[in-house]
Structure formats: structure tokens, C-alpha cells
mmCIF file of C-alpha atoms in Angstrom:
data_model
loop_
_atom_site.group_PDB
_atom_site.id
_atom_site.type_symbol
_atom_site.label_atom_id
_atom_site.label_comp_id
_atom_site.label_asym_id
_atom_site.label_seq_id
_atom_site.Cartn_x
_atom_site.Cartn_y
_atom_site.Cartn_z
ATOM 1 C CA UNK A 9 0.000 0.000 0.000
ATOM 2 C CA UNK A 10 1.502 3.304 -1.086
ATOM 3 C CA UNK A 11 2.087 6.199 1.293
ATOM 4 C CA UNK A 12 1.830 9.800 0.134
ATOM 5 C CA UNK A 13 3.326 12.801 1.919
ATOM 6 C CA UNK A 14 0.785 15.260 3.272
ATOM 7 C CA UNK A 15 1.846 17.753 0.608
ATOM 8 C CA UNK A 16 3.175 17.761 -2.915
ATOM 9 C CA UNK A 17 6.414 19.573 -2.145
ATOM 10 C CA UNK A 18 6.508 21.082 -5.633
ATOM 11 C CA UNK A 19 3.330 22.929 -4.615
ATOM 12 C CA UNK A 20 4.466 23.861 -1.102
ATOM 13 C CA UNK A 21 5.019 27.611 -1.438
ATOM 14 C CA UNK A 22 6.153 27.919 2.178
ATOM 15 C CA UNK A 23 8.896 25.310 1.698
ATOM 16 C CA UNK A 24 10.054 26.849 -1.576
ATOM 17 C CA UNK A 25 10.200 30.263 0.087
ATOM 18 C CA UNK A 26 12.245 28.792 2.953
ATOM 19 C CA UNK A 27 14.673 27.089 0.559
ATOM 20 C CA UNK A 28 15.108 30.348 -1.324
ATOM 21 C CA UNK A 29 15.784 32.221 1.913
ATOM 22 C CA UNK A 30 18.376 29.679 3.065
ATOM 23 C CA UNK A 31 20.187 29.888 -0.251
ATOM 24 C CA UNK A 32 20.301 33.662 0.226
ATOM 25 C CA UNK A 33 22.219 33.109 3.469
ATOM 26 C CA UNK A 34 19.349 33.376 5.954
ATOM 27 C CA UNK A 35 19.877 30.213 8.007
ATOM 28 C CA UNK A 36 17.309 29.151 10.615
ATOM 29 C CA UNK A 37 19.788 26.986 12.592
ATOM 30 C CA UNK A 38 16.872 25.183 14.254
ATOM 31 C CA UNK A 39 18.846 21.941 13.904
ATOM 32 C CA UNK A 40 21.796 23.473 15.770
ATOM 33 C CA UNK A 41 19.724 24.430 18.794
ATOM 34 C CA UNK A 42 18.362 20.943 19.489
ATOM 35 C CA UNK A 43 18.730 19.734 23.060
ATOM 36 C CA UNK A 44 20.608 16.487 22.439
ATOM 37 C CA UNK A 45 23.744 15.395 24.337
ATOM 38 C CA UNK A 46 27.039 16.544 22.868
ATOM 39 C CA UNK A 47 28.985 13.295 23.048
ATOM 40 C CA UNK A 48 32.011 12.228 21.046
ATOM 41 C CA UNK A 49 32.695 8.686 19.886
ATOM 42 C CA UNK A 50 36.333 7.606 19.725
ATOM 43 C CA UNK A 51 37.855 4.325 18.511
ATOM 44 C CA UNK A 52 38.908 2.194 21.463
ATOM 45 C CA UNK A 53 41.206 0.293 19.107
ATOM 46 C CA UNK A 54 42.521 2.334 16.162
ATOM 47 C CA UNK A 55 43.308 -0.881 14.298
ATOM 48 C CA UNK A 56 39.621 -1.804 14.296
ATOM 49 C CA UNK A 57 38.384 1.699 13.608
ATOM 50 C CA UNK A 58 35.235 3.279 15.005
ATOM 51 C CA UNK A 59 32.833 0.479 15.905
ATOM 52 C CA UNK A 60 29.235 0.459 17.068
ATOM 53 C CA UNK A 61 30.531 -0.505 20.508
ATOM 54 C CA UNK A 62 32.498 2.750 20.543
ATOM 55 C CA UNK A 63 29.264 4.573 19.677
ATOM 56 C CA UNK A 64 27.353 3.047 22.596
ATOM 57 C CA UNK A 65 27.070 6.425 24.299
ATOM 58 C CA UNK A 66 24.195 7.751 26.395
ATOM 59 C CA UNK A 67 20.853 7.990 24.572
ATOM 60 C CA UNK A 68 22.585 7.208 21.266
ATOM 61 C CA UNK A 69 23.751 3.793 22.432
ATOM 62 C CA UNK A 70 22.064 0.426 22.225
ATOM 63 C CA UNK A 71 22.240 0.044 26.001
ATOM 64 C CA UNK A 72 19.637 2.814 26.192
ATOM 65 C CA UNK A 73 17.030 0.889 24.182
ATOM 66 C CA UNK A 74 14.135 -0.002 26.507
ATOM 67 C CA UNK A 75 12.475 -3.402 26.578
ATOM 68 C CA UNK A 76 9.349 -1.885 25.019
ATOM 69 C CA UNK A 77 9.671 0.808 22.356
ATOM 70 C CA UNK A 78 6.466 2.780 22.760
ATOM 71 C CA UNK A 79 6.960 6.154 21.115
ATOM 72 C CA UNK A 80 9.393 5.878 18.200
ATOM 73 C CA UNK A 81 7.954 4.352 15.046
ATOM 74 C CA UNK A 82 9.505 6.541 12.361
ATOM 75 C CA UNK A 83 12.869 6.254 10.627
ATOM 76 C CA UNK A 84 14.384 8.919 12.900
ATOM 77 C CA UNK A 85 17.904 8.078 14.032
ATOM 78 C CA UNK A 86 18.029 6.745 17.588
ATOM 79 C CA UNK A 87 18.741 9.572 20.012
ATOM 80 C CA UNK A 88 17.819 12.321 17.571
ATOM 81 C CA UNK A 89 15.329 15.048 18.458
ATOM 82 C CA UNK A 90 11.812 14.129 17.369
ATOM 83 C CA UNK A 91 9.450 16.620 15.767
ATOM 84 C CA UNK A 92 5.775 16.552 14.893
ATOM 85 C CA UNK A 93 4.315 14.681 11.917
ATOM 86 C CA UNK A 94 7.057 12.083 11.478
ATOM 87 C CA UNK A 95 5.494 9.191 9.536
ATOM 88 C CA UNK A 96 4.725 5.943 11.339
ATOM 89 C CA UNK A 97 6.376 3.057 9.469
ATOM 90 C CA UNK A 98 4.104 0.484 11.053
ATOM 91 C CA UNK A 99 6.731 -1.562 12.858
ATOM 92 C CA UNK A 100 5.194 -4.630 14.476
ATOM 93 C CA UNK A 101 8.247 -5.878 16.394
ATOM 94 C CA UNK A 102 8.894 -3.318 19.101
ATOM 95 C CA UNK A 103 10.093 -5.432 22.022
ATOM 96 C CA UNK A 104 13.830 -5.624 22.554
ATOM 97 C CA UNK A 105 13.956 -9.180 23.863
ATOM 98 C CA UNK A 106 12.122 -10.446 20.788
ATOM 99 C CA UNK A 107 15.164 -9.700 18.617
ATOM 100 C CA UNK A 108 18.209 -8.684 20.639
ATOM 101 C CA UNK A 109 21.346 -10.638 21.487
ATOM 102 C CA UNK A 110 24.289 -9.457 23.545
ATOM 103 C CA UNK A 111 26.719 -10.470 20.795
ATOM 104 C CA UNK A 112 24.906 -8.937 17.826
ATOM 105 C CA UNK A 113 27.012 -5.766 17.695
ATOM 106 C CA UNK A 114 30.270 -7.704 17.655
ATOM 107 C CA UNK A 115 28.918 -10.126 15.061
ATOM 108 C CA UNK A 116 27.994 -7.247 12.765
ATOM 109 C CA UNK A 117 31.475 -5.776 13.050
ATOM 110 C CA UNK A 118 32.985 -9.206 12.389
ATOM 111 C CA UNK A 119 30.812 -9.700 9.311
ATOM 112 C CA UNK A 120 32.318 -6.566 7.798
ATOM 113 C CA UNK A 121 35.882 -7.324 8.847
ATOM 114 C CA UNK A 122 35.835 -10.905 7.509
ATOM 115 C CA UNK A 123 34.002 -10.326 4.258
ATOM 116 C CA UNK A 124 35.274 -12.193 1.220
ATOM 117 C CA UNK A 125 34.532 -12.237 -2.480
ATOM 118 C CA UNK A 126 33.987 -15.603 -4.207
ATOM 119 C CA UNK A 127 35.039 -14.165 -7.555
ATOM 120 C CA UNK A 128 38.611 -13.507 -6.419
ATOM 121 C CA UNK A 129 39.142 -15.186 -3.033
ATOM 122 C CA UNK A 130 38.514 -18.705 -4.333
ATOM 123 C CA UNK A 131 41.412 -19.816 -6.588
ATOM 124 C CA UNK A 132 39.208 -21.117 -9.381
ATOM 125 C CA UNK A 133 42.178 -21.615 -11.671
ATOM 126 C CA UNK A 134 43.567 -24.335 -9.392
ATOM 127 C CA UNK A 135 40.612 -26.652 -10.006
ATOM 128 C CA UNK A 136 41.424 -29.670 -12.162
ATOM 129 C CA UNK A 137 37.904 -30.559 -13.226
ATOM 130 C CA UNK A 138 38.988 -33.104 -15.838
ATOM 131 C CA UNK A 139 40.882 -35.317 -13.387
ATOM 132 C CA UNK A 140 37.850 -36.939 -11.730
ATOM 133 C CA UNK A 141 34.477 -36.364 -13.460
ATOM 134 C CA UNK A 142 32.558 -38.373 -10.839
ATOM 135 C CA UNK A 143 33.970 -36.270 -8.031
ATOM 136 C CA UNK A 144 33.162 -33.088 -9.925
ATOM 137 C CA UNK A 145 29.588 -34.254 -10.493
ATOM 138 C CA UNK A 146 29.232 -34.966 -6.765
ATOM 139 C CA UNK A 147 30.603 -31.541 -5.872
ATOM 140 C CA UNK A 148 28.268 -29.883 -8.372
ATOM 141 C CA UNK A 149 25.273 -31.681 -6.851
ATOM 142 C CA UNK A 150 26.266 -30.810 -3.278
ATOM 143 C CA UNK A 151 26.653 -27.168 -4.288
ATOM 144 C CA UNK A 152 23.273 -27.248 -6.034
ATOM 145 C CA UNK A 153 21.658 -28.266 -2.748
ATOM 146 C CA UNK A 154 23.655 -25.711 -0.765
ATOM 147 C CA UNK A 155 22.540 -22.984 -3.170
ATOM 148 C CA UNK A 156 18.919 -23.896 -2.399
ATOM 149 C CA UNK A 157 19.693 -23.644 1.315
ATOM 150 C CA UNK A 158 21.482 -20.307 0.951
ATOM 151 C CA UNK A 159 18.638 -18.776 -1.051
ATOM 152 C CA UNK A 160 16.186 -19.472 1.764
ATOM 153 C CA UNK A 161 18.667 -18.449 4.470
ATOM 154 C CA UNK A 162 18.957 -15.147 2.587
ATOM 155 C CA UNK A 163 15.193 -14.691 2.447
ATOM 156 C CA UNK A 164 14.438 -15.380 6.116
ATOM 157 C CA UNK A 165 15.954 -12.137 7.491
ATOM 158 C CA UNK A 166 14.485 -10.202 4.569
ATOM 159 C CA UNK A 167 10.991 -11.267 5.698
ATOM 160 C CA UNK A 168 11.478 -9.655 9.101
ATOM 161 C CA UNK A 169 13.871 -6.734 8.796
ATOM 162 C CA UNK A 170 11.211 -4.190 7.790
ATOM 163 C CA UNK A 171 8.907 -5.233 10.638
ATOM 164 C CA UNK A 172 11.585 -4.618 13.281
ATOM 165 C CA UNK A 173 11.694 -1.180 14.872
ATOM 166 C CA UNK A 174 14.425 1.145 13.640
ATOM 167 C CA UNK A 175 15.626 1.593 17.222
ATOM 168 C CA UNK A 176 17.245 -1.842 16.919
ATOM 169 C CA UNK A 177 19.498 -0.567 14.146
ATOM 170 C CA UNK A 178 22.514 -2.721 15.039
ATOM 171 C CA UNK A 179 20.352 -5.840 14.916
ATOM 172 C CA UNK A 180 18.799 -4.774 11.619
ATOM 173 C CA UNK A 181 22.272 -4.119 10.238
ATOM 174 C CA UNK A 182 23.299 -7.630 11.256
ATOM 175 C CA UNK A 183 20.275 -9.091 9.472
ATOM 176 C CA UNK A 184 21.368 -7.251 6.335
ATOM 177 C CA UNK A 185 24.873 -8.660 6.809
ATOM 178 C CA UNK A 186 23.326 -12.129 7.010
ATOM 179 C CA UNK A 187 21.622 -11.522 3.680
ATOM 180 C CA UNK A 188 24.936 -10.471 2.149
ATOM 181 C CA UNK A 189 26.620 -13.566 3.614
ATOM 182 C CA UNK A 190 24.004 -15.841 2.103
ATOM 183 C CA UNK A 191 24.119 -14.043 -1.241
ATOM 184 C CA UNK A 192 27.849 -14.782 -1.158
ATOM 185 C CA UNK A 193 27.119 -18.479 -0.543
ATOM 186 C CA UNK A 194 24.640 -18.545 -3.417
ATOM 187 C CA UNK A 195 27.344 -17.066 -5.632
ATOM 188 C CA UNK A 196 30.125 -19.361 -4.419
ATOM 189 C CA UNK A 197 28.099 -22.568 -4.673
ATOM 190 C CA UNK A 198 26.662 -21.683 -8.060
ATOM 191 C CA UNK A 199 30.077 -20.811 -9.460
ATOM 192 C CA UNK A 200 31.598 -24.004 -8.045
ATOM 193 C CA UNK A 201 28.927 -26.122 -9.709
ATOM 194 C CA UNK A 202 29.418 -24.380 -13.041
ATOM 195 C CA UNK A 203 33.212 -24.480 -12.753
ATOM 196 C CA UNK A 204 33.003 -28.270 -12.550
ATOM 197 C CA UNK A 205 31.929 -28.602 -16.156
ATOM 198 C CA UNK A 206 29.052 -30.763 -14.915
ATOM 199 C CA UNK A 207 26.492 -27.973 -14.639
ATOM 200 C CA UNK A 208 23.912 -27.597 -11.893
ATOM 201 C CA UNK A 209 22.497 -30.787 -10.452
ATOM 202 C CA UNK A 210 19.038 -31.811 -9.323
ATOM 203 C CA UNK A 211 16.724 -29.811 -7.063
ATOM 204 C CA UNK A 212 15.612 -31.528 -3.863
ATOM 205 C CA UNK A 213 11.910 -31.841 -3.072
ATOM 206 C CA UNK A 214 12.467 -32.808 0.559
ATOM 207 C CA UNK A 215 14.992 -30.025 1.136
ATOM 208 C CA UNK A 216 12.850 -27.332 -0.438
ATOM 209 C CA UNK A 217 9.723 -28.363 1.457
ATOM 210 C CA UNK A 218 11.722 -28.376 4.686
ATOM 211 C CA UNK A 219 13.246 -24.992 3.892
ATOM 212 C CA UNK A 220 9.842 -23.497 3.131
ATOM 213 C CA UNK A 221 8.585 -24.703 6.505
ATOM 214 C CA UNK A 222 11.433 -22.846 8.222
ATOM 215 C CA UNK A 223 10.946 -19.777 6.023
ATOM 216 C CA UNK A 224 7.283 -19.444 6.992
ATOM 217 C CA UNK A 225 7.762 -19.444 10.774
ATOM 218 C CA UNK A 226 4.982 -17.446 12.421
ATOM 219 C CA UNK A 227 7.088 -15.295 14.776
ATOM 220 C CA UNK A 228 10.550 -13.795 14.632
ATOM 221 C CA UNK A 229 11.832 -15.822 17.620
ATOM 222 C CA UNK A 230 10.669 -19.006 15.870
ATOM 223 C CA UNK A 231 12.260 -17.899 12.596
ATOM 224 C CA UNK A 232 15.544 -17.162 14.345
ATOM 225 C CA UNK A 233 15.491 -20.421 16.282
ATOM 226 C CA UNK A 234 14.680 -22.452 13.188
ATOM 227 C CA UNK A 235 17.060 -20.762 10.774
ATOM 228 C CA UNK A 236 19.989 -19.588 12.891
ATOM 229 C CA UNK A 237 20.209 -22.280 15.547
ATOM 230 C CA UNK A 238 18.600 -25.392 14.038
ATOM 231 C CA UNK A 239 19.383 -25.016 10.341
ATOM 232 C CA UNK A 240 22.566 -23.044 11.013
ATOM 233 C CA UNK A 241 24.011 -25.838 13.152
ATOM 234 C CA UNK A 242 23.678 -28.387 10.368
ATOM 235 C CA UNK A 243 24.630 -26.080 7.488
ATOM 236 C CA UNK A 244 27.768 -25.182 9.424
ATOM 237 C CA UNK A 245 28.528 -28.895 9.607
ATOM 238 C CA UNK A 246 27.732 -29.331 5.901
ATOM 239 C CA UNK A 247 30.318 -26.746 4.896
ATOM 240 C CA UNK A 248 32.804 -28.232 7.364
ATOM 241 C CA UNK A 249 32.295 -31.642 5.769
ATOM 242 C CA UNK A 250 32.895 -30.231 2.294
ATOM 243 C CA UNK A 251 36.108 -28.667 3.519
ATOM 244 C CA UNK A 252 37.178 -31.938 5.142
ATOM 245 C CA UNK A 253 36.741 -34.028 1.986
ATOM 246 C CA UNK A 254 38.241 -31.421 -0.338
ATOM 247 C CA UNK A 255 41.188 -32.298 -2.538
ATOM 248 C CA UNK A 256 41.958 -28.739 -3.636
ATOM 249 C CA UNK A 257 42.656 -25.437 -1.930
ATOM 250 C CA UNK A 258 39.727 -23.903 -3.797
ATOM 251 C CA UNK A 259 37.225 -26.330 -2.293
ATOM 252 C CA UNK A 260 38.757 -26.073 1.172
ATOM 253 C CA UNK A 261 38.445 -22.298 1.047
ATOM 254 C CA UNK A 262 34.866 -22.489 -0.174
ATOM 255 C CA UNK A 263 34.033 -24.688 2.799
ATOM 256 C CA UNK A 264 35.969 -22.812 5.475
ATOM 257 C CA UNK A 265 35.040 -19.287 4.375
ATOM 258 C CA UNK A 266 31.371 -20.242 4.190
ATOM 259 C CA UNK A 267 31.681 -21.858 7.618
ATOM 260 C CA UNK A 268 32.865 -18.645 9.228
ATOM 261 C CA UNK A 269 29.800 -16.833 7.872
ATOM 262 C CA UNK A 270 27.323 -19.470 9.041
ATOM 263 C CA UNK A 271 29.055 -19.634 12.427
ATOM 264 C CA UNK A 272 28.014 -16.013 13.020
ATOM 265 C CA UNK A 273 24.380 -16.873 12.368
ATOM 266 C CA UNK A 274 24.552 -19.850 14.719
ATOM 267 C CA UNK A 275 26.220 -17.709 17.396
ATOM 268 C CA UNK A 276 23.489 -15.090 17.065
ATOM 269 C CA UNK A 277 20.826 -17.798 17.227
ATOM 270 C CA UNK A 278 22.168 -19.087 20.549
ATOM 271 C CA UNK A 279 22.618 -15.639 22.091
ATOM 272 C CA UNK A 280 19.251 -14.439 20.800
ATOM 273 C CA UNK A 281 17.414 -17.361 22.383
ATOM 274 C CA UNK A 282 19.334 -16.885 25.635
ATOM 275 C CA UNK A 283 18.412 -13.184 25.745
ATOM 276 C CA UNK A 284 14.814 -13.836 24.671
ATOM 277 C CA UNK A 285 14.206 -16.523 27.279
ATOM 278 C CA UNK A 286 16.069 -14.557 29.926
ATOM 279 C CA UNK A 287 13.484 -11.797 29.572
ATOM 280 C CA UNK A 288 10.488 -13.918 28.571
ATOM 281 C CA UNK A 289 10.950 -17.298 30.288
ATOM 282 C CA UNK A 290 7.331 -18.177 29.641
ATOM 283 C CA UNK A 291 8.125 -18.590 25.939
ATOM 284 C CA UNK A 292 10.310 -21.647 26.576
ATOM 285 C CA UNK A 293 7.386 -24.063 26.280
ATOM 286 C CA UNK A 294 6.233 -22.667 22.935
ATOM 287 C CA UNK A 295 9.751 -22.648 21.495
ATOM 288 C CA UNK A 296 10.417 -26.212 22.627
ATOM 289 C CA UNK A 297 7.173 -27.190 20.924
ATOM 290 C CA UNK A 298 8.322 -25.371 17.787
ATOM 291 C CA UNK A 299 11.503 -27.447 17.747
ATOM 292 C CA UNK A 300 9.458 -30.614 18.260
ATOM 293 C CA UNK A 301 7.528 -29.719 15.102
ATOM 294 C CA UNK A 302 10.479 -28.434 13.098
ATOM 295 C CA UNK A 303 13.480 -30.663 13.771
ATOM 296 C CA UNK A 304 12.323 -33.095 11.097
ATOM 297 C CA UNK A 305 13.383 -30.477 8.528
ATOM 298 C CA UNK A 306 17.007 -31.408 9.233
ATOM 299 C CA UNK A 307 16.390 -34.849 7.777
ATOM 300 C CA UNK A 308 14.699 -33.354 4.728
ATOM 301 C CA UNK A 309 17.701 -31.104 4.047
ATOM 302 C CA UNK A 310 20.895 -32.753 5.278
ATOM 303 C CA UNK A 311 19.457 -36.234 4.724
ATOM 304 C CA UNK A 312 18.232 -35.616 1.194
ATOM 305 C CA UNK A 313 19.823 -37.942 -1.397
ATOM 306 C CA UNK A 314 20.769 -34.802 -3.324
ATOM 307 C CA UNK A 315 23.242 -33.961 -0.549
ATOM 308 C CA UNK A 316 23.885 -37.209 1.276
ATOM 309 C CA UNK A 317 24.941 -39.282 -1.745
ATOM 310 C CA UNK A 318 27.376 -36.668 -3.092
ATOM 311 C CA UNK A 319 28.912 -36.370 0.379
ATOM 312 C CA UNK A 320 29.358 -40.160 0.582
ATOM 313 C CA UNK A 321 31.033 -40.158 -2.843
ATOM 314 C CA UNK A 322 33.268 -37.202 -2.004
ATOM 315 C CA UNK A 323 34.382 -38.891 1.213
ATOM 316 C CA UNK A 324 34.800 -42.262 -0.515
ATOM 317 C CA UNK A 325 36.753 -41.046 -3.508
ATOM 318 C CA UNK A 326 35.343 -43.789 -5.732
ATOM 319 C CA UNK A 327 32.387 -46.138 -6.212
ATOM 320 C CA UNK A 328 34.375 -49.178 -5.117
ATOM 321 C CA UNK A 329 32.390 -50.970 -2.351
ATOM 322 C CA UNK A 330 35.084 -50.650 0.283
ATOM 323 C CA UNK A 331 35.514 -46.959 -0.451
ATOM 324 C CA UNK A 332 31.760 -46.392 -0.328
ATOM 325 C CA UNK A 333 31.641 -48.093 3.065
ATOM 326 C CA UNK A 334 34.311 -45.705 4.327
ATOM 327 C CA UNK A 335 32.423 -42.769 2.825
ATOM 328 C CA UNK A 336 29.200 -43.852 4.509
ATOM 329 C CA UNK A 337 31.014 -44.213 7.832
ATOM 330 C CA UNK A 338 32.352 -40.670 7.438
ATOM 331 C CA UNK A 339 28.832 -39.357 6.826
ATOM 332 C CA UNK A 340 27.431 -41.172 9.865
ATOM 333 C CA UNK A 341 30.152 -39.636 12.042
ATOM 334 C CA UNK A 342 29.491 -36.266 10.448
ATOM 335 C CA UNK A 343 25.772 -36.386 11.229
ATOM 336 C CA UNK A 344 26.364 -37.543 14.808
ATOM 337 C CA UNK A 345 28.851 -34.732 15.363
ATOM 338 C CA UNK A 346 26.540 -32.120 13.848
ATOM 339 C CA UNK A 347 23.694 -33.339 16.043
ATOM 340 C CA UNK A 348 25.819 -33.161 19.182
ATOM 341 C CA UNK A 349 26.806 -29.573 18.375
ATOM 342 C CA UNK A 350 23.159 -28.662 17.792
ATOM 343 C CA UNK A 351 22.095 -30.151 21.126
ATOM 344 C CA UNK A 352 24.908 -28.310 22.905
ATOM 345 C CA UNK A 353 23.744 -25.044 21.348
ATOM 346 C CA UNK A 354 20.180 -25.708 22.486
ATOM 347 C CA UNK A 355 21.399 -26.170 26.050
ATOM 348 C CA UNK A 356 23.566 -23.039 25.861
ATOM 349 C CA UNK A 357 20.574 -21.085 24.547
ATOM 350 C CA UNK A 358 18.476 -21.985 27.586
ATOM 351 C CA UNK A 359 16.324 -24.579 25.830
ATOM 352 C CA UNK A 360 17.403 -27.373 28.143
ATOM 353 C CA UNK A 361 18.675 -30.844 27.331
ATOM 354 C CA UNK A 362 16.759 -32.025 24.273
ATOM 355 C CA UNK A 363 18.410 -35.440 24.067
ATOM 356 C CA UNK A 364 15.367 -37.212 25.484
ATOM 357 C CA UNK A 365 12.731 -35.029 23.866
ATOM 358 C CA UNK A 366 14.124 -34.680 20.353
ATOM 359 C CA UNK A 367 13.665 -37.409 17.752
ATOM 360 C CA UNK A 368 17.007 -36.577 16.146
ATOM 361 C CA UNK A 369 19.190 -38.551 18.623
ATOM 362 C CA UNK A 370 17.060 -41.651 18.075
ATOM 363 C CA UNK A 371 17.473 -41.221 14.334
ATOM 364 C CA UNK A 372 21.239 -40.854 14.734
ATOM 365 C CA UNK A 373 21.374 -43.998 16.873
ATOM 366 C CA UNK A 374 19.483 -45.916 14.194
ATOM 367 C CA UNK A 375 21.844 -44.694 11.476
ATOM 368 C CA UNK A 376 24.888 -45.625 13.542
ATOM 369 C CA UNK A 377 23.641 -49.157 14.205
#
């Protein structure tokens, strides 16, 4: 729905007269006489530059954000002097503990400091795609699946960022950094598949249905829990596995650089849940129920043949039965390790020990048998 300013400024004679007067040297200086604190931000560490932590000063800082934002719904900069008739942007997420995490400022700064460019930071020229066509086909298929995952991981924060109050600007900036991270993964995985000479592989029905379920979470805390903590834990392990089975520096870098990006999302997911439940402990039951309903998506994504079989082949190195057995053993260990890390993150987030409640450990035990 379109919004229209209360006036057509081309037809605002008073504004045009004011502009003309200012350009004649008659300044109003109303902006100079505002009663806002005169504070100066300085870099604590010149090597890092001026960070948001350095700007955490008085009413301008994120420590000053209240639990409930009740009177600031425009795009006015936090701490600035408000005036009449500022437009209401219709924010629907105005409670700090619904979105905040104590580490979000540092994670945003890290996202900028550790940015990388797939076009030039992956040594594409070192790939020898003709040496092992089967391996290249497996890598292309794994990257096809990971591109599907990254596209949805990019869209999840985009669904929520406009609904979140502008007062939480550091958090909103981090969500934008997440989108950039995932756009980078889309690029890297797509280019790796095409660099193989095998082309893109096959889309996964189970993965895409699972991803859509996570994408359509009903609340922001559920979306963050499902995408950052649940999905993020296993995607982090997926990239780690690709790095572990890599034969080239290019593939190792693709895995490790993508890992560092996803690790930020997982770290935010844990800290966000811890902050959320610390301020709203009554939500623990609903979020545990959400995980009960949503953990099956892990099997649809990480357990899809479109990812699992390529990973077995990459770990095996060939289709010889003994090699395939070793590849399958690697994948079982990989899944068990990823699950353990996920359960540890749940506990660290304040969601308790899910080993008895979750169906994932029973699945892992069955696979290991």
C-alpha cells in the first residue's frame, strides 16, 4: 500500500520560500539548537576503527534501548530530536527481547571485517575438473543443494527486517549482513557447480519443502530459532564436511570461508534465544514445541539424497564398495557430530537438554547401528 506525503512539495510555497531564503544566506539553525547530548565517539582500538561498541554512548547507544519501544515508530535516528508529523512506518516488532542478542554488535562488526569475495578469493584456476568427473559431479550436486539452502537463508531475514523497529538498528544491520553472507554463498556454490563442467544438479523436493517450513515461521523468535540455531548448526557442519573431503585449496576455502559466515548466524541464534528466554521465560514451552515440530526439517535437508549421496562419494573417492563403506562411515560420524553440536547449542541457549525429547538422537542412533 503506497504512502503519500501530506503535501506535494513542488506545490508547497512555504517550503520553496524557505529554501530560497536559506540559499540567500538566511539560516534558521533550528537543527543546531536541538537539546541532544554533545557526546564524542572515539575508537577504542585504532586498528579496528570506530565500531558500534564505541558509539554506545548515552541515549545514542544500544544500552539505552528499553524493553518496550512505545513512542518511536519513524525512521528517525536513535537519540535524535523528534518533531511533529514524522510518519509511522508500522513496525510490528517493538520489544527488545524479541530480537536482541548481547553479541549482535560484535557479530555485525565481524561480518564486515571478515568479508570475502567468491570471484577472487577462491582460486578457481587451481581446479582440475577433468581429473575426476565423478567427483566433480558430486561436488556440483552438493553445491546445487547448498545454493537452495542459501537462497532461503537469505530470504528469512528479509521477511522480518522491515517489521523490526528502527531503534534496533545494530540488529537490523546484522540481518542485512546475514543476507549479504548468504548471497555470497549462493554465488560461491553456483560458481563451483558451473566451474566443474558438470552444470547444476538436481533440485531436492524434501529439502525445499523443509526450507519453506522454516521460512514461513509465524514469529521472529521461531524464525531465528529455526534458521539460525537449528538449520545453522547443520549447514555449518555441511560446509565443514565439504572442507574436510576437499582435494583442492579452492574447495577447502569455499568450505571454510562459508563456515565462518554461518558460524556467526549460529552464534546469534544461541545468544538471541538466551536473551529472549532470559526476559520472557514463559516462551520456553512454545519454542520447545516449535523445535518438536520443526526438527524433522534437518532430515529433509541434510538427509536428502541430493546432498547425502554426493557427500558419501566425495568422502569415498570412488564407487568401489570398500571406499563407499568408508564414505558412509564418514557421513554417519558427520551427522552424529553435527547433532551433538546442535544439542549443545540448544542447552547453551536456555532450551534445556533435548536429548530425550528430540527425535534426532534416536534417528542418529538408528543410522549408527
